[in-house]
PDB file of C-alpha atoms in Angstrom:
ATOM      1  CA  UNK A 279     149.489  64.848 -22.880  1.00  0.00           C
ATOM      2  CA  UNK A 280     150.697  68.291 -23.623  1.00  0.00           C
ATOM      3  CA  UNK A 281     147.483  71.124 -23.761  1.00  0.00           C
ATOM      4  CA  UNK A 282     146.893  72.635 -26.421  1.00  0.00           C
ATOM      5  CA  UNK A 283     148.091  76.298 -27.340  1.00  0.00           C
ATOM      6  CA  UNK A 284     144.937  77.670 -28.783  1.00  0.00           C
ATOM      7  CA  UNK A 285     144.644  80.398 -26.387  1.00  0.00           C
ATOM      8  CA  UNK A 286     142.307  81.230 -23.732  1.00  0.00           C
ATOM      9  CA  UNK A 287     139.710  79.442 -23.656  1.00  0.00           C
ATOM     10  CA  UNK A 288     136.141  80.644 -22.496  1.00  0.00           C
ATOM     11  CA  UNK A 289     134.599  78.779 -19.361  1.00  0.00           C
ATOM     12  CA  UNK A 290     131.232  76.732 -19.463  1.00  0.00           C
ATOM     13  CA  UNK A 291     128.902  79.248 -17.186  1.00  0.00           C
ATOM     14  CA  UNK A 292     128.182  77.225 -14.263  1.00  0.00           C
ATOM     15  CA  UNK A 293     124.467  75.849 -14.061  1.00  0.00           C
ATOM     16  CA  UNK A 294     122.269  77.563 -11.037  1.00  0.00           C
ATOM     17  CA  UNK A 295     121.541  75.240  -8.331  1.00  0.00           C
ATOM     18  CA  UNK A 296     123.620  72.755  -9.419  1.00  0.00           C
ATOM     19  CA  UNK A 297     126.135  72.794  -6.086  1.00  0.00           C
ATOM     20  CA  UNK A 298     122.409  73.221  -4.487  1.00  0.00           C
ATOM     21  CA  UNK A 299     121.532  69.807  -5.723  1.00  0.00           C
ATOM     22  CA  UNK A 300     124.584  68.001  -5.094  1.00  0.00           C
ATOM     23  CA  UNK A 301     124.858  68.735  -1.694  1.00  0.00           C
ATOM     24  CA  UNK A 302     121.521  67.929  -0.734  1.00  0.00           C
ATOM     25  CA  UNK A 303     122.654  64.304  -2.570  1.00  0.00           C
ATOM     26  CA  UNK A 304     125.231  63.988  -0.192  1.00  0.00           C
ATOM     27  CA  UNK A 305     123.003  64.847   2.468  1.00  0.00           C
ATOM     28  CA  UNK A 306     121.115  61.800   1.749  1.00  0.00           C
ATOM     29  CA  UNK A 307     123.408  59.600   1.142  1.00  0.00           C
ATOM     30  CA  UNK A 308     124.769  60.418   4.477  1.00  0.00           C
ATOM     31  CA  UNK A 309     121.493  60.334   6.086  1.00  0.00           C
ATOM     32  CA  UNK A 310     121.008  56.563   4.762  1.00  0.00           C
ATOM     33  CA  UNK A 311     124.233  55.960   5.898  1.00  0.00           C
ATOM     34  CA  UNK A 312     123.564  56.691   8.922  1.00  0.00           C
ATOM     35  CA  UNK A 313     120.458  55.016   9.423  1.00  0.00           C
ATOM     36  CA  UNK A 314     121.996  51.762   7.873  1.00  0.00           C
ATOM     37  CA  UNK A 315     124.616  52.285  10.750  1.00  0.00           C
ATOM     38  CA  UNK A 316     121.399  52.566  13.327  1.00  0.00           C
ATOM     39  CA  UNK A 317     120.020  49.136  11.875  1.00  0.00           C
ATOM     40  CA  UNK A 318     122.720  47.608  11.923  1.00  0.00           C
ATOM     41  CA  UNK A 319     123.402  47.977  15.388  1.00  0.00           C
ATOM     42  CA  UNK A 320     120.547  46.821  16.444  1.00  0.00           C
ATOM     43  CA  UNK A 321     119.366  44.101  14.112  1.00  0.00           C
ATOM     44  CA  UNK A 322     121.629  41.784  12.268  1.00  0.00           C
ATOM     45  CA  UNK A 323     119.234  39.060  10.948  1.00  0.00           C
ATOM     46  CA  UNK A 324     116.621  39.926   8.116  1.00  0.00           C
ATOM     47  CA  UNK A 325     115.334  43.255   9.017  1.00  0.00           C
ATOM     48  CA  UNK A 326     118.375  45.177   7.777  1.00  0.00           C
ATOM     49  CA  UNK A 327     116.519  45.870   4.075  1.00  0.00           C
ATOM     50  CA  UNK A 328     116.743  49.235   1.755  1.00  0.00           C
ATOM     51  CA  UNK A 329     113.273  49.243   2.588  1.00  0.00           C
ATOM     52  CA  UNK A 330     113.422  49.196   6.500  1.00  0.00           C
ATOM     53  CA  UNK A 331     116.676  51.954   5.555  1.00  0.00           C
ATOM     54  CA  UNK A 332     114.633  54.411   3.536  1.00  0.00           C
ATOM     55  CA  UNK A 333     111.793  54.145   6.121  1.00  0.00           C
ATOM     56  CA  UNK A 334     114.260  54.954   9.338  1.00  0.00           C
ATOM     57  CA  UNK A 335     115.877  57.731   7.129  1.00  0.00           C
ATOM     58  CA  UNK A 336     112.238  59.468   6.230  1.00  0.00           C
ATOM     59  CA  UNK A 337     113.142  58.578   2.160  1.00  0.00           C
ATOM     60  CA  UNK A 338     111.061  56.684  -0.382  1.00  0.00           C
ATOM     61  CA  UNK A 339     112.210  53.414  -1.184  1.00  0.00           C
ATOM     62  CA  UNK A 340     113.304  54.564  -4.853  1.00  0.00           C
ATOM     63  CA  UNK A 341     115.583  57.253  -3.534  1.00  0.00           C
ATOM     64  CA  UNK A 342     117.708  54.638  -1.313  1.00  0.00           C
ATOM     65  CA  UNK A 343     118.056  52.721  -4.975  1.00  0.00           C
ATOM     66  CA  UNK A 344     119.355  55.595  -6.698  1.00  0.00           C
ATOM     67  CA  UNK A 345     121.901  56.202  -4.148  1.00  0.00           C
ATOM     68  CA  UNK A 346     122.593  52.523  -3.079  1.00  0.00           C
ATOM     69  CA  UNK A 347     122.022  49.568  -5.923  1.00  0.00           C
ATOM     70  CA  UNK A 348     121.058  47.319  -3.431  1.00  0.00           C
ATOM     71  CA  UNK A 349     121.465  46.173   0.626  1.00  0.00           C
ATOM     72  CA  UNK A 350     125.247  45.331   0.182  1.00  0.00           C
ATOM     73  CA  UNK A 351     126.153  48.604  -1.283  1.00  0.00           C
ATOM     74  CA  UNK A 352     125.095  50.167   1.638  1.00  0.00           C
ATOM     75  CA  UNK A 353     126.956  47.924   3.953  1.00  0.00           C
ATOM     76  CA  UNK A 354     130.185  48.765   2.347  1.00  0.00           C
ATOM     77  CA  UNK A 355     128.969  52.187   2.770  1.00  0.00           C
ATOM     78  CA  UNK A 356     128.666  51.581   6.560  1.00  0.00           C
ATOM     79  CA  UNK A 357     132.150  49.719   6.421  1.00  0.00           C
ATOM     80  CA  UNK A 358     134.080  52.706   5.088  1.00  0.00           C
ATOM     81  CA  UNK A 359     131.632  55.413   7.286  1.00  0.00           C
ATOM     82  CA  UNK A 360     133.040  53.605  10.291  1.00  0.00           C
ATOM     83  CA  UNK A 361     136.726  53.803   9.852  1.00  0.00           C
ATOM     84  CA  UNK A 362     137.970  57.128  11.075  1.00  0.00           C
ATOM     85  CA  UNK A 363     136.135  56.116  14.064  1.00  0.00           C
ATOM     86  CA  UNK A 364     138.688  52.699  14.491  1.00  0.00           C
ATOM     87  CA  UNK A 365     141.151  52.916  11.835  1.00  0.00           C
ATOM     88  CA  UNK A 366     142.436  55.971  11.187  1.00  0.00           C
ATOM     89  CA  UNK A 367     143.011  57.108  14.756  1.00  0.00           C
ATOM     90  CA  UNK A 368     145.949  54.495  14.987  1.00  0.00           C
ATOM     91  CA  UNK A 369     146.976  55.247  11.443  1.00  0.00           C
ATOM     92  CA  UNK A 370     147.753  58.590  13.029  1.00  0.00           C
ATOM     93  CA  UNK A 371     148.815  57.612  16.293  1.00  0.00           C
ATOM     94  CA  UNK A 372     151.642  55.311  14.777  1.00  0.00           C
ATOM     95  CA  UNK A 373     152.797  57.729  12.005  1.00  0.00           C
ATOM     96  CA  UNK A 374     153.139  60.860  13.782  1.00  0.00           C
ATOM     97  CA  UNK A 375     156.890  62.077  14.695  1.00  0.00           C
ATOM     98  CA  UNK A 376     158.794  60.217  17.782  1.00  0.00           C
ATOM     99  CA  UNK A 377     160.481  57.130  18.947  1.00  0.00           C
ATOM    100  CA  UNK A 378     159.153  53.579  18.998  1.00  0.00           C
ATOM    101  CA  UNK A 379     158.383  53.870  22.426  1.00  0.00           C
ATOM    102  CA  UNK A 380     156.206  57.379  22.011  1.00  0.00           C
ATOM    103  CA  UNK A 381     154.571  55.875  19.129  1.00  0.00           C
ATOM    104  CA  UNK A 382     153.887  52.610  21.441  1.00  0.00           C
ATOM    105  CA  UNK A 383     152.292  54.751  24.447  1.00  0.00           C
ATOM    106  CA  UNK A 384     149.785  56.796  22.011  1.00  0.00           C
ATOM    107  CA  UNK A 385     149.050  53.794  20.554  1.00  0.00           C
ATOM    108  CA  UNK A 386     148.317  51.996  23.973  1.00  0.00           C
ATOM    109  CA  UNK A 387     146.383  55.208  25.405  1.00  0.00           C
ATOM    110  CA  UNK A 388     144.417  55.380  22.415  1.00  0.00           C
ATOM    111  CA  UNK A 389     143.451  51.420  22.474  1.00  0.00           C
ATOM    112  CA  UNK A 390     143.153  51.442  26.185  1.00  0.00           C
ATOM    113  CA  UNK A 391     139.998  53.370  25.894  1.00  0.00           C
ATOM    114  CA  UNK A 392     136.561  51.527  25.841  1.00  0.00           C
ATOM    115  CA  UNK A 393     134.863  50.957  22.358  1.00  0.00           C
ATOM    116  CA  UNK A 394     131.685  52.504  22.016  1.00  0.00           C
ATOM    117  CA  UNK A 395     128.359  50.029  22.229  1.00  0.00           C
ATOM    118  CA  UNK A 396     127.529  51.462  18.764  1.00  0.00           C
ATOM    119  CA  UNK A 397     130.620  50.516  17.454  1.00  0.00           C
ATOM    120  CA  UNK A 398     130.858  47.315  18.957  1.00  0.00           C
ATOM    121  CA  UNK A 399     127.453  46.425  17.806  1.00  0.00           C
ATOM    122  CA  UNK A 400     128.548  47.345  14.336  1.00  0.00           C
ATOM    123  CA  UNK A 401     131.554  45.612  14.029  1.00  0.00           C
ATOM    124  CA  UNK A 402     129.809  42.160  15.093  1.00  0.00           C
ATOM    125  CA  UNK A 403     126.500  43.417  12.763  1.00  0.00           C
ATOM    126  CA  UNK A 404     129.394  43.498   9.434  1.00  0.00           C
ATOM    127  CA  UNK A 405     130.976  40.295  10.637  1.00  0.00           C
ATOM    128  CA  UNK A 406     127.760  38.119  10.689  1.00  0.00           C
ATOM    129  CA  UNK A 407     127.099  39.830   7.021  1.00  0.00           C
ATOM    130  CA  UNK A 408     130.746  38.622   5.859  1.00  0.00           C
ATOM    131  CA  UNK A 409     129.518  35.312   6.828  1.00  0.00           C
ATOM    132  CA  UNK A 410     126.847  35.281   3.808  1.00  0.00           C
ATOM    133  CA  UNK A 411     127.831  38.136   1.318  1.00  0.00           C
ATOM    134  CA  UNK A 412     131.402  37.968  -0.155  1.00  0.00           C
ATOM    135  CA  UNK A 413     131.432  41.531  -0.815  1.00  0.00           C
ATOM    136  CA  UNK A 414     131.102  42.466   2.838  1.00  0.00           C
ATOM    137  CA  UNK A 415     133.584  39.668   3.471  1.00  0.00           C
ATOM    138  CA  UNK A 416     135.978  41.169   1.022  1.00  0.00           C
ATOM    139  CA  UNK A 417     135.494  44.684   2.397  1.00  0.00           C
ATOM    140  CA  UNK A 418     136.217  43.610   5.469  1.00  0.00           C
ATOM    141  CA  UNK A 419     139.578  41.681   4.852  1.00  0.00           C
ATOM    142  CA  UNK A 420     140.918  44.926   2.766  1.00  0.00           C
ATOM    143  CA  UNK A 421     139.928  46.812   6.463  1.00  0.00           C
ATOM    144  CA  UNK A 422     141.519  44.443   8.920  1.00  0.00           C
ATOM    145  CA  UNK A 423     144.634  44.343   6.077  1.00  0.00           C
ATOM    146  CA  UNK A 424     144.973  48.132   7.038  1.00  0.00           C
ATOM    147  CA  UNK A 425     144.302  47.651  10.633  1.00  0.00           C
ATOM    148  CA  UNK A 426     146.808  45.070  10.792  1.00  0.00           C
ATOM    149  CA  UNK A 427     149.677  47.132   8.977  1.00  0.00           C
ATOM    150  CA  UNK A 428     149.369  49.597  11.541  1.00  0.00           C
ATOM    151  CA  UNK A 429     150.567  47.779  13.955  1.00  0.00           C
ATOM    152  CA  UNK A 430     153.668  46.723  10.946  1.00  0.00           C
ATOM    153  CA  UNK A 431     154.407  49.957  11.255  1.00  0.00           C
ATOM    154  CA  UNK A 432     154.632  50.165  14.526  1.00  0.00           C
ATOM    155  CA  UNK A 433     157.129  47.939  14.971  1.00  0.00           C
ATOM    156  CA  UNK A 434     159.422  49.488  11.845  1.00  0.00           C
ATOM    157  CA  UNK A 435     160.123  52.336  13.890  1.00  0.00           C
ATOM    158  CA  UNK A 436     161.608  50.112  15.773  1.00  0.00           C
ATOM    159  CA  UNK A 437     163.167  48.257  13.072  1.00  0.00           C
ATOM    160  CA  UNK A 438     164.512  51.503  12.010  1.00  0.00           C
ATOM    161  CA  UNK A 439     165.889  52.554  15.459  1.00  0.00           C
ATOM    162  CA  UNK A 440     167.648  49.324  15.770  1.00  0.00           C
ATOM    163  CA  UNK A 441     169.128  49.668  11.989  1.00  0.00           C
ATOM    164  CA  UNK A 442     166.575  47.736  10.369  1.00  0.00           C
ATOM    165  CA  UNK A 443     167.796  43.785  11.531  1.00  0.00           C
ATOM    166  CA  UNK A 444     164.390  43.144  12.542  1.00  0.00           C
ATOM    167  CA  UNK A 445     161.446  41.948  10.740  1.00  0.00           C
ATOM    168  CA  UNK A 446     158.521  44.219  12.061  1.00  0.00           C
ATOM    169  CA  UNK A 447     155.842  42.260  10.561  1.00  0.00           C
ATOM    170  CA  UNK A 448     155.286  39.469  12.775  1.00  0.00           C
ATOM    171  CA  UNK A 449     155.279  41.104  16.076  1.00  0.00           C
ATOM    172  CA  UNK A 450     152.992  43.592  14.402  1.00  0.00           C
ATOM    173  CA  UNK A 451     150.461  40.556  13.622  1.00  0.00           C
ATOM    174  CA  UNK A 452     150.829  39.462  16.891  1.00  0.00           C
ATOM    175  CA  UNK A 453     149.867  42.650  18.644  1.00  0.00           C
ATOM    176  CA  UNK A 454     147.110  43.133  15.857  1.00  0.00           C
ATOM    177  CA  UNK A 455     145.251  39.254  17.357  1.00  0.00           C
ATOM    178  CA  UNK A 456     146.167  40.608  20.582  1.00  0.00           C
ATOM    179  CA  UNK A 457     144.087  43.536  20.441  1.00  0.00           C
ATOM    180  CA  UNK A 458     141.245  41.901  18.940  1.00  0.00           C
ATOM    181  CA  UNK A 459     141.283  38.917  21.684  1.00  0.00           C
ATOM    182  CA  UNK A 460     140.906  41.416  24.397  1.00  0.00           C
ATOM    183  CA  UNK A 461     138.208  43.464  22.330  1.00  0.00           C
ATOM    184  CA  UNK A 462     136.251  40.541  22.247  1.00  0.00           C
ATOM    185  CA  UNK A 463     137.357  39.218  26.303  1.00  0.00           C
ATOM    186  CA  UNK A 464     136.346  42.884  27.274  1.00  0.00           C
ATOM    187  CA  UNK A 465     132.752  42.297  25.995  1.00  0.00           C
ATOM    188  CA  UNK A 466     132.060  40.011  28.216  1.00  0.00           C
ATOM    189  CA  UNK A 467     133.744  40.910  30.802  1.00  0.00           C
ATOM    190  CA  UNK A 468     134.251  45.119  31.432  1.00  0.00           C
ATOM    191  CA  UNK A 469     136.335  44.570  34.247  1.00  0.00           C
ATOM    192  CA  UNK A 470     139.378  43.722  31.858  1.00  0.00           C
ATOM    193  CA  UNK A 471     141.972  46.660  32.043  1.00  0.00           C
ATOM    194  CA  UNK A 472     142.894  46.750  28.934  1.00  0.00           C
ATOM    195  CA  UNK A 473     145.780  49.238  28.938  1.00  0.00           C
ATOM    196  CA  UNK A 474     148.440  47.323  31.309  1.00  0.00           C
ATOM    197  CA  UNK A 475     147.905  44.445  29.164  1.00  0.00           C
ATOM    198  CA  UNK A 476     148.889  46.343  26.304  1.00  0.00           C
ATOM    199  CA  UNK A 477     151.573  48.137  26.954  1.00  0.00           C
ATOM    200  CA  UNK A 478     153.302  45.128  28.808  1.00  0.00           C
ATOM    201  CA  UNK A 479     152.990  42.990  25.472  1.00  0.00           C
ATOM    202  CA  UNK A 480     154.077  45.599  23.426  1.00  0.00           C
ATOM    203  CA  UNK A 481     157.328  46.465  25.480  1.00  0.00           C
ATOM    204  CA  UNK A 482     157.845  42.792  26.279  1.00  0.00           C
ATOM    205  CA  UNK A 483     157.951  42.068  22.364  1.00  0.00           C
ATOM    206  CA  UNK A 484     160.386  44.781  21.641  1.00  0.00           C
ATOM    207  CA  UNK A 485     162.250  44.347  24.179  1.00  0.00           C
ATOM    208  CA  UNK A 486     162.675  40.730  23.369  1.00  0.00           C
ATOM    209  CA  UNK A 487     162.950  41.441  19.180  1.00  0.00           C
TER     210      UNK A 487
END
């Protein structure tokens, strides 16, 4: 819609302490986040409550409401705290300027190195909540859906290099399970090198596409 030409137009003075306010809000809200995220990790069963939240954080119980309607909200919170920690980092890894196989080796380098306890802990805290809360289930499908696509993407650089006759998305899928199989072999056992692994599937599938 066009503005309209009525001339200048005076500006609403802004209210003192308003920026004050908000960003101790966000403060909060961060703080609860990150106590939900300290919960989490260590307790997965009935103990991860608003109440148990606001208590960790140092909050009354009302203030986690206003910021958080109830448990789940602040699981989701946790959900999308959490990836530029997983996530993101391969987003980047895969989209920033080189060949298939450059984009391949930062991708293997960066998956190669260990997950953190906290994050580990974390991931299998929001599973076990996906079990029982389809919001958290939900959540966590729309996450893996952008996990997995990195790995799509991946593999159309290499569609692209190869004049697009190959279809990127399964041997993107398969890498994705991969990577998650040995996440979850390399809990039990640390021994599990998880680099070598890597990189030989990856190469093997392209060079076999």
């Amino acid at each position: 819609m066009a503005a309209s030409a009525k001339g200048p137009q005076k500006l609403s003075p802004a209210r003192p302490g308003r920026s004050r306010v908000s960003a101790k809000g966000e403060q909060t809200r961060a703080r609860l986040i990150s106590a939900a995220r300290t919960l989490l990790a260590g307790e997965m069963g009935e103990r991860f409550t608003t109440r148990n939240v606001a208590a960790l954080c140092g909050v009354s119980h009302g203030m986690c409401h206003y910021h958080f309607q109830d448990r789940t909200d602040l699981i989701l919170a946790v959900v999308e705290d959490i990836r530029p920690e997983w996530i993101s980092p391969l987003e980047v890894a895969v989209a920033a300027p080189g060949t298939f196989g450059e984009r391949a080796e930062r991708v293997v380098d960066l998956l190669g190195q260990p997950e953190s306890t906290d994050l580990a802990h974390l991931h299998s805290a929001l599973h076990w909540h996906a079990l029982n809360d389809d919001r958290v289930r939900e959540a966590l499908e729309a996450e893996y859906r952008r996990w997995r696509a990195a790995f799509v993407d991946l593999f159309q650089a290499l569609a692209d290099e190869r004049g697009g006759h190959l279809d990127p998305r399964p041997l993107g899928e398969a890498v994705a399970a991969a990577v998650d199989g040995l996440a979850a072999a390399e809990s039990l056992d640390a021994g599990i090198d998880t680099g070598p692994v890597l990189r030989t599937l990856v190469f093997t599938l392209a060079a076999g596409a």
